[in-house]
Amino acid sequence: MTEISKIKTGSFRSQLHKGLSEAIYLFLIFFFCYTAANKLVNLQAFRTNLFKTTLFSEAVVNVLSVTVIVMEIILILILIFRKKTGLLLLSFTMAVFTIYITYLRFMGLYEVCGCGGILNGLAYKYHFYINIALMGGALYSYVILNIRRDEK
């Protein structure tokens, strides 16, 4: 019997997975709201962090910083109104962010995390772990959500 089959058949386990999946989903919404709001409130600091990478000109940073915030807000709305799609998009977004910070790291351009709030100043290693955990959490919630839908 596969692990997924056990989740479908085990009542307590099914409820546990469902509850954990829902908690992760709500945390992801909160987390993206927090980082988007922080970037918006501290827009100049976010722009400075992007500019310090030396990958972008000042003009590009001005457009990119607003674009990232708008995309995060759109992602939050998709998460709220189209849960499955939102979870997949969040996973993809975290993969892109992870590739970006890893590229910065290997090029010697990563100084500290510029996501904002309590994450600001985070070393690469911890930023990488957080990104992987967020991506994994989103994928886990997506899988559990699909299992629950298959049962109906």
PDB file of C-alpha atoms in Angstrom:
ATOM      1  CA  MET A   1       0.000   0.000   0.000  1.00  0.00           C
ATOM      2  CA  THR A   2       1.491   3.332  -1.034  1.00  0.00           C
ATOM      3  CA  GLU A   3       1.814   6.292   1.312  1.00  0.00           C
ATOM      4  CA  ILE A   4      -0.779   8.224  -0.689  1.00  0.00           C
ATOM      5  CA  SER A   5      -3.241   5.317  -0.424  1.00  0.00           C
ATOM      6  CA  LYS A   6      -2.752   5.310   3.329  1.00  0.00           C
ATOM      7  CA  ILE A   7      -3.606   9.009   3.489  1.00  0.00           C
ATOM      8  CA  LYS A   8      -6.822   8.363   1.561  1.00  0.00           C
ATOM      9  CA  THR A   9      -7.932   5.487   3.762  1.00  0.00           C
ATOM     10  CA  GLY A  10      -6.697   6.493   7.222  1.00  0.00           C
ATOM     11  CA  SER A  11      -9.310   8.701   8.883  1.00  0.00           C
ATOM     12  CA  PHE A  12      -7.105  10.171  11.626  1.00  0.00           C
ATOM     13  CA  ARG A  13      -4.131  10.489   9.288  1.00  0.00           C
ATOM     14  CA  SER A  14      -6.316  12.012   6.612  1.00  0.00           C
ATOM     15  CA  GLN A  15      -7.584  14.633   9.048  1.00  0.00           C
ATOM     16  CA  LEU A  16      -4.051  15.278  10.278  1.00  0.00           C
ATOM     17  CA  HIS A  17      -2.772  15.806   6.736  1.00  0.00           C
ATOM     18  CA  LYS A  18      -5.790  17.959   5.916  1.00  0.00           C
ATOM     19  CA  GLY A  19      -5.228  20.145   8.990  1.00  0.00           C
ATOM     20  CA  LEU A  20      -1.496  20.458   8.373  1.00  0.00           C
ATOM     21  CA  SER A  21      -2.101  21.268   4.711  1.00  0.00           C
ATOM     22  CA  GLU A  22      -4.590  23.988   5.648  1.00  0.00           C
ATOM     23  CA  ALA A  23      -2.227  25.448   8.272  1.00  0.00           C
ATOM     24  CA  ILE A  24       0.592  25.579   5.710  1.00  0.00           C
ATOM     25  CA  TYR A  25      -1.733  27.179   3.159  1.00  0.00           C
ATOM     26  CA  LEU A  26      -2.782  29.903   5.614  1.00  0.00           C
ATOM     27  CA  PHE A  27       0.833  30.454   6.655  1.00  0.00           C
ATOM     28  CA  LEU A  28       1.853  30.895   3.004  1.00  0.00           C
ATOM     29  CA  ILE A  29      -0.819  33.568   2.521  1.00  0.00           C
ATOM     30  CA  PHE A  30       0.320  35.339   5.700  1.00  0.00           C
ATOM     31  CA  PHE A  31       3.994  35.044   4.745  1.00  0.00           C
ATOM     32  CA  PHE A  32       3.523  36.525   1.270  1.00  0.00           C
ATOM     33  CA  CYS A  33       1.274  39.298   2.651  1.00  0.00           C
ATOM     34  CA  TYR A  34       3.984  40.096   5.196  1.00  0.00           C
ATOM     35  CA  THR A  35       6.868  40.201   2.721  1.00  0.00           C
ATOM     36  CA  ALA A  36       4.888  42.145   0.083  1.00  0.00           C
ATOM     37  CA  ALA A  37       3.725  44.695   2.656  1.00  0.00           C
ATOM     38  CA  ASN A  38       7.230  45.035   4.020  1.00  0.00           C
ATOM     39  CA  LYS A  39       8.699  45.596   0.572  1.00  0.00           C
ATOM     40  CA  LEU A  40       6.010  48.180  -0.128  1.00  0.00           C
ATOM     41  CA  VAL A  41       6.521  50.044   3.152  1.00  0.00           C
ATOM     42  CA  ASN A  42      10.308  49.928   2.767  1.00  0.00           C
ATOM     43  CA  LEU A  43      10.380  50.310  -1.013  1.00  0.00           C
ATOM     44  CA  GLN A  44      13.624  52.275  -1.078  1.00  0.00           C
ATOM     45  CA  ALA A  45      15.436  49.640   1.012  1.00  0.00           C
ATOM     46  CA  PHE A  46      14.120  46.913  -1.316  1.00  0.00           C
ATOM     47  CA  ARG A  47      15.320  48.888  -4.329  1.00  0.00           C
ATOM     48  CA  THR A  48      18.722  49.409  -2.718  1.00  0.00           C
ATOM     49  CA  ASN A  49      19.086  45.656  -2.140  1.00  0.00           C
ATOM     50  CA  LEU A  50      18.227  44.933  -5.770  1.00  0.00           C
ATOM     51  CA  PHE A  51      20.602  47.621  -7.015  1.00  0.00           C
ATOM     52  CA  LYS A  52      23.471  46.347  -4.833  1.00  0.00           C
ATOM     53  CA  THR A  53      23.463  43.073  -6.774  1.00  0.00           C
ATOM     54  CA  THR A  54      24.815  45.057  -9.744  1.00  0.00           C
ATOM     55  CA  LEU A  55      22.635  42.978 -12.084  1.00  0.00           C
ATOM     56  CA  PHE A  56      20.209  45.818 -12.751  1.00  0.00           C
ATOM     57  CA  SER A  57      20.447  49.497 -13.619  1.00  0.00           C
ATOM     58  CA  GLU A  58      18.631  52.025 -11.448  1.00  0.00           C
ATOM     59  CA  ALA A  59      15.846  52.375 -14.023  1.00  0.00           C
ATOM     60  CA  VAL A  60      15.338  48.606 -14.158  1.00  0.00           C
ATOM     61  CA  VAL A  61      15.379  48.393 -10.341  1.00  0.00           C
ATOM     62  CA  ASN A  62      12.626  51.024 -10.129  1.00  0.00           C
ATOM     63  CA  VAL A  63      10.383  49.017 -12.465  1.00  0.00           C
ATOM     64  CA  LEU A  64      11.408  45.591 -11.153  1.00  0.00           C
ATOM     65  CA  SER A  65      10.793  46.462  -7.501  1.00  0.00           C
ATOM     66  CA  VAL A  66       7.200  47.518  -8.171  1.00  0.00           C
ATOM     67  CA  THR A  67       6.671  44.563 -10.519  1.00  0.00           C
ATOM     68  CA  VAL A  68       7.808  42.076  -7.850  1.00  0.00           C
ATOM     69  CA  ILE A  69       5.455  43.592  -5.261  1.00  0.00           C
ATOM     70  CA  VAL A  70       2.504  43.626  -7.676  1.00  0.00           C
ATOM     71  CA  MET A  71       3.223  40.011  -8.655  1.00  0.00           C
ATOM     72  CA  GLU A  72       3.312  38.993  -4.991  1.00  0.00           C
ATOM     73  CA  ILE A  73      -0.056  40.681  -4.389  1.00  0.00           C
ATOM     74  CA  ILE A  74      -1.532  38.958  -7.450  1.00  0.00           C
ATOM     75  CA  LEU A  75      -0.131  35.647  -6.176  1.00  0.00           C
ATOM     76  CA  ILE A  76      -1.812  36.236  -2.812  1.00  0.00           C
ATOM     77  CA  LEU A  77      -5.150  36.866  -4.536  1.00  0.00           C
ATOM     78  CA  ILE A  78      -4.750  33.746  -6.679  1.00  0.00           C
ATOM     79  CA  LEU A  79      -3.909  31.746  -3.534  1.00  0.00           C
ATOM     80  CA  ILE A  80      -7.092  33.005  -1.890  1.00  0.00           C
ATOM     81  CA  PHE A  81      -9.467  32.600  -4.826  1.00  0.00           C
ATOM     82  CA  ARG A  82      -7.873  29.739  -6.795  1.00  0.00           C
ATOM     83  CA  LYS A  83      -6.176  27.614  -4.169  1.00  0.00           C
ATOM     84  CA  LYS A  84      -4.714  24.842  -6.365  1.00  0.00           C
ATOM     85  CA  THR A  85      -3.450  27.243  -9.013  1.00  0.00           C
ATOM     86  CA  GLY A  86      -2.073  29.538  -6.322  1.00  0.00           C
ATOM     87  CA  LEU A  87      -0.148  26.742  -4.623  1.00  0.00           C
ATOM     88  CA  LEU A  88       1.466  25.716  -7.912  1.00  0.00           C
ATOM     89  CA  LEU A  89       2.308  29.319  -8.810  1.00  0.00           C
ATOM     90  CA  LEU A  90       3.767  29.884  -5.351  1.00  0.00           C
ATOM     91  CA  SER A  91       5.963  26.797  -5.774  1.00  0.00           C
ATOM     92  CA  PHE A  92       7.129  28.066  -9.149  1.00  0.00           C
ATOM     93  CA  THR A  93       7.749  31.562  -7.748  1.00  0.00           C
ATOM     94  CA  MET A  94       9.807  30.172  -4.879  1.00  0.00           C
ATOM     95  CA  ALA A  95      11.798  28.061  -7.348  1.00  0.00           C
ATOM     96  CA  VAL A  96      12.562  31.190  -9.395  1.00  0.00           C
ATOM     97  CA  PHE A  97      13.523  33.172  -6.265  1.00  0.00           C
ATOM     98  CA  THR A  98      15.737  30.283  -5.138  1.00  0.00           C
ATOM     99  CA  ILE A  99      17.473  30.109  -8.520  1.00  0.00           C
ATOM    100  CA  TYR A 100      17.952  33.895  -8.387  1.00  0.00           C
ATOM    101  CA  ILE A 101      19.559  33.933  -4.921  1.00  0.00           C
ATOM    102  CA  THR A 102      21.665  30.889  -5.787  1.00  0.00           C
ATOM    103  CA  TYR A 103      22.888  32.629  -8.925  1.00  0.00           C
ATOM    104  CA  LEU A 104      23.744  35.701  -6.837  1.00  0.00           C
ATOM    105  CA  ARG A 105      25.579  33.499  -4.354  1.00  0.00           C
ATOM    106  CA  PHE A 106      27.691  31.711  -6.957  1.00  0.00           C
ATOM    107  CA  MET A 107      28.492  34.996  -8.708  1.00  0.00           C
ATOM    108  CA  GLY A 108      29.586  36.522  -5.395  1.00  0.00           C
ATOM    109  CA  LEU A 109      26.785  39.096  -5.516  1.00  0.00           C
ATOM    110  CA  TYR A 110      24.633  37.850  -2.627  1.00  0.00           C
ATOM    111  CA  GLU A 111      25.153  39.915   0.500  1.00  0.00           C
ATOM    112  CA  VAL A 112      22.019  39.471   2.597  1.00  0.00           C
ATOM    113  CA  CYS A 113      18.324  38.810   2.056  1.00  0.00           C
ATOM    114  CA  GLY A 114      16.359  41.858   0.980  1.00  0.00           C
ATOM    115  CA  CYS A 115      12.897  40.344   1.371  1.00  0.00           C
ATOM    116  CA  GLY A 116      12.053  42.686   4.195  1.00  0.00           C
ATOM    117  CA  GLY A 117      10.990  42.493   7.807  1.00  0.00           C
ATOM    118  CA  ILE A 118      12.422  39.786  10.015  1.00  0.00           C
ATOM    119  CA  LEU A 119      13.994  38.123   6.971  1.00  0.00           C
ATOM    120  CA  ASN A 120      16.074  41.165   6.096  1.00  0.00           C
ATOM    121  CA  GLY A 121      19.763  40.484   6.506  1.00  0.00           C
ATOM    122  CA  LEU A 122      19.363  36.709   6.349  1.00  0.00           C
ATOM    123  CA  ALA A 123      22.449  34.800   5.231  1.00  0.00           C
ATOM    124  CA  TYR A 124      22.189  32.817   1.984  1.00  0.00           C
ATOM    125  CA  LYS A 125      22.112  29.392   3.654  1.00  0.00           C
ATOM    126  CA  TYR A 126      19.055  30.256   5.766  1.00  0.00           C
ATOM    127  CA  HIS A 127      17.336  32.069   2.919  1.00  0.00           C
ATOM    128  CA  PHE A 128      17.838  28.983   0.759  1.00  0.00           C
ATOM    129  CA  TYR A 129      16.385  26.681   3.454  1.00  0.00           C
ATOM    130  CA  ILE A 130      13.373  28.932   3.955  1.00  0.00           C
ATOM    131  CA  ASN A 131      12.705  29.042   0.209  1.00  0.00           C
ATOM    132  CA  ILE A 132      12.911  25.253  -0.044  1.00  0.00           C
ATOM    133  CA  ALA A 133      10.595  24.850   2.965  1.00  0.00           C
ATOM    134  CA  LEU A 134       8.042  27.268   1.472  1.00  0.00           C
ATOM    135  CA  MET A 135       8.209  25.500  -1.882  1.00  0.00           C
ATOM    136  CA  GLY A 136       7.887  22.090  -0.211  1.00  0.00           C
ATOM    137  CA  GLY A 137       4.994  23.279   1.945  1.00  0.00           C
ATOM    138  CA  ALA A 138       3.131  24.604  -1.075  1.00  0.00           C
ATOM    139  CA  LEU A 139       3.648  21.351  -2.990  1.00  0.00           C
ATOM    140  CA  TYR A 140       2.607  19.268   0.035  1.00  0.00           C
ATOM    141  CA  SER A 141      -0.598  21.315   0.385  1.00  0.00           C
ATOM    142  CA  TYR A 142      -1.264  20.958  -3.326  1.00  0.00           C
ATOM    143  CA  VAL A 143      -0.885  17.162  -3.172  1.00  0.00           C
ATOM    144  CA  ILE A 144      -3.109  16.848  -0.098  1.00  0.00           C
ATOM    145  CA  LEU A 145      -5.702  19.130  -1.685  1.00  0.00           C
ATOM    146  CA  ASN A 146      -5.748  16.891  -4.785  1.00  0.00           C
ATOM    147  CA  ILE A 147      -6.119  13.740  -2.678  1.00  0.00           C
ATOM    148  CA  ARG A 148      -9.069  15.281  -0.835  1.00  0.00           C
ATOM    149  CA  ARG A 149     -10.675  16.266  -4.144  1.00  0.00           C
ATOM    150  CA  ASP A 150     -10.191  12.718  -5.510  1.00  0.00           C
ATOM    151  CA  GLU A 151     -12.067  11.279  -2.520  1.00  0.00           C
ATOM    152  CA  LYS A 152     -15.247  13.242  -3.314  1.00  0.00           C
TER     153      LYS A 152
END
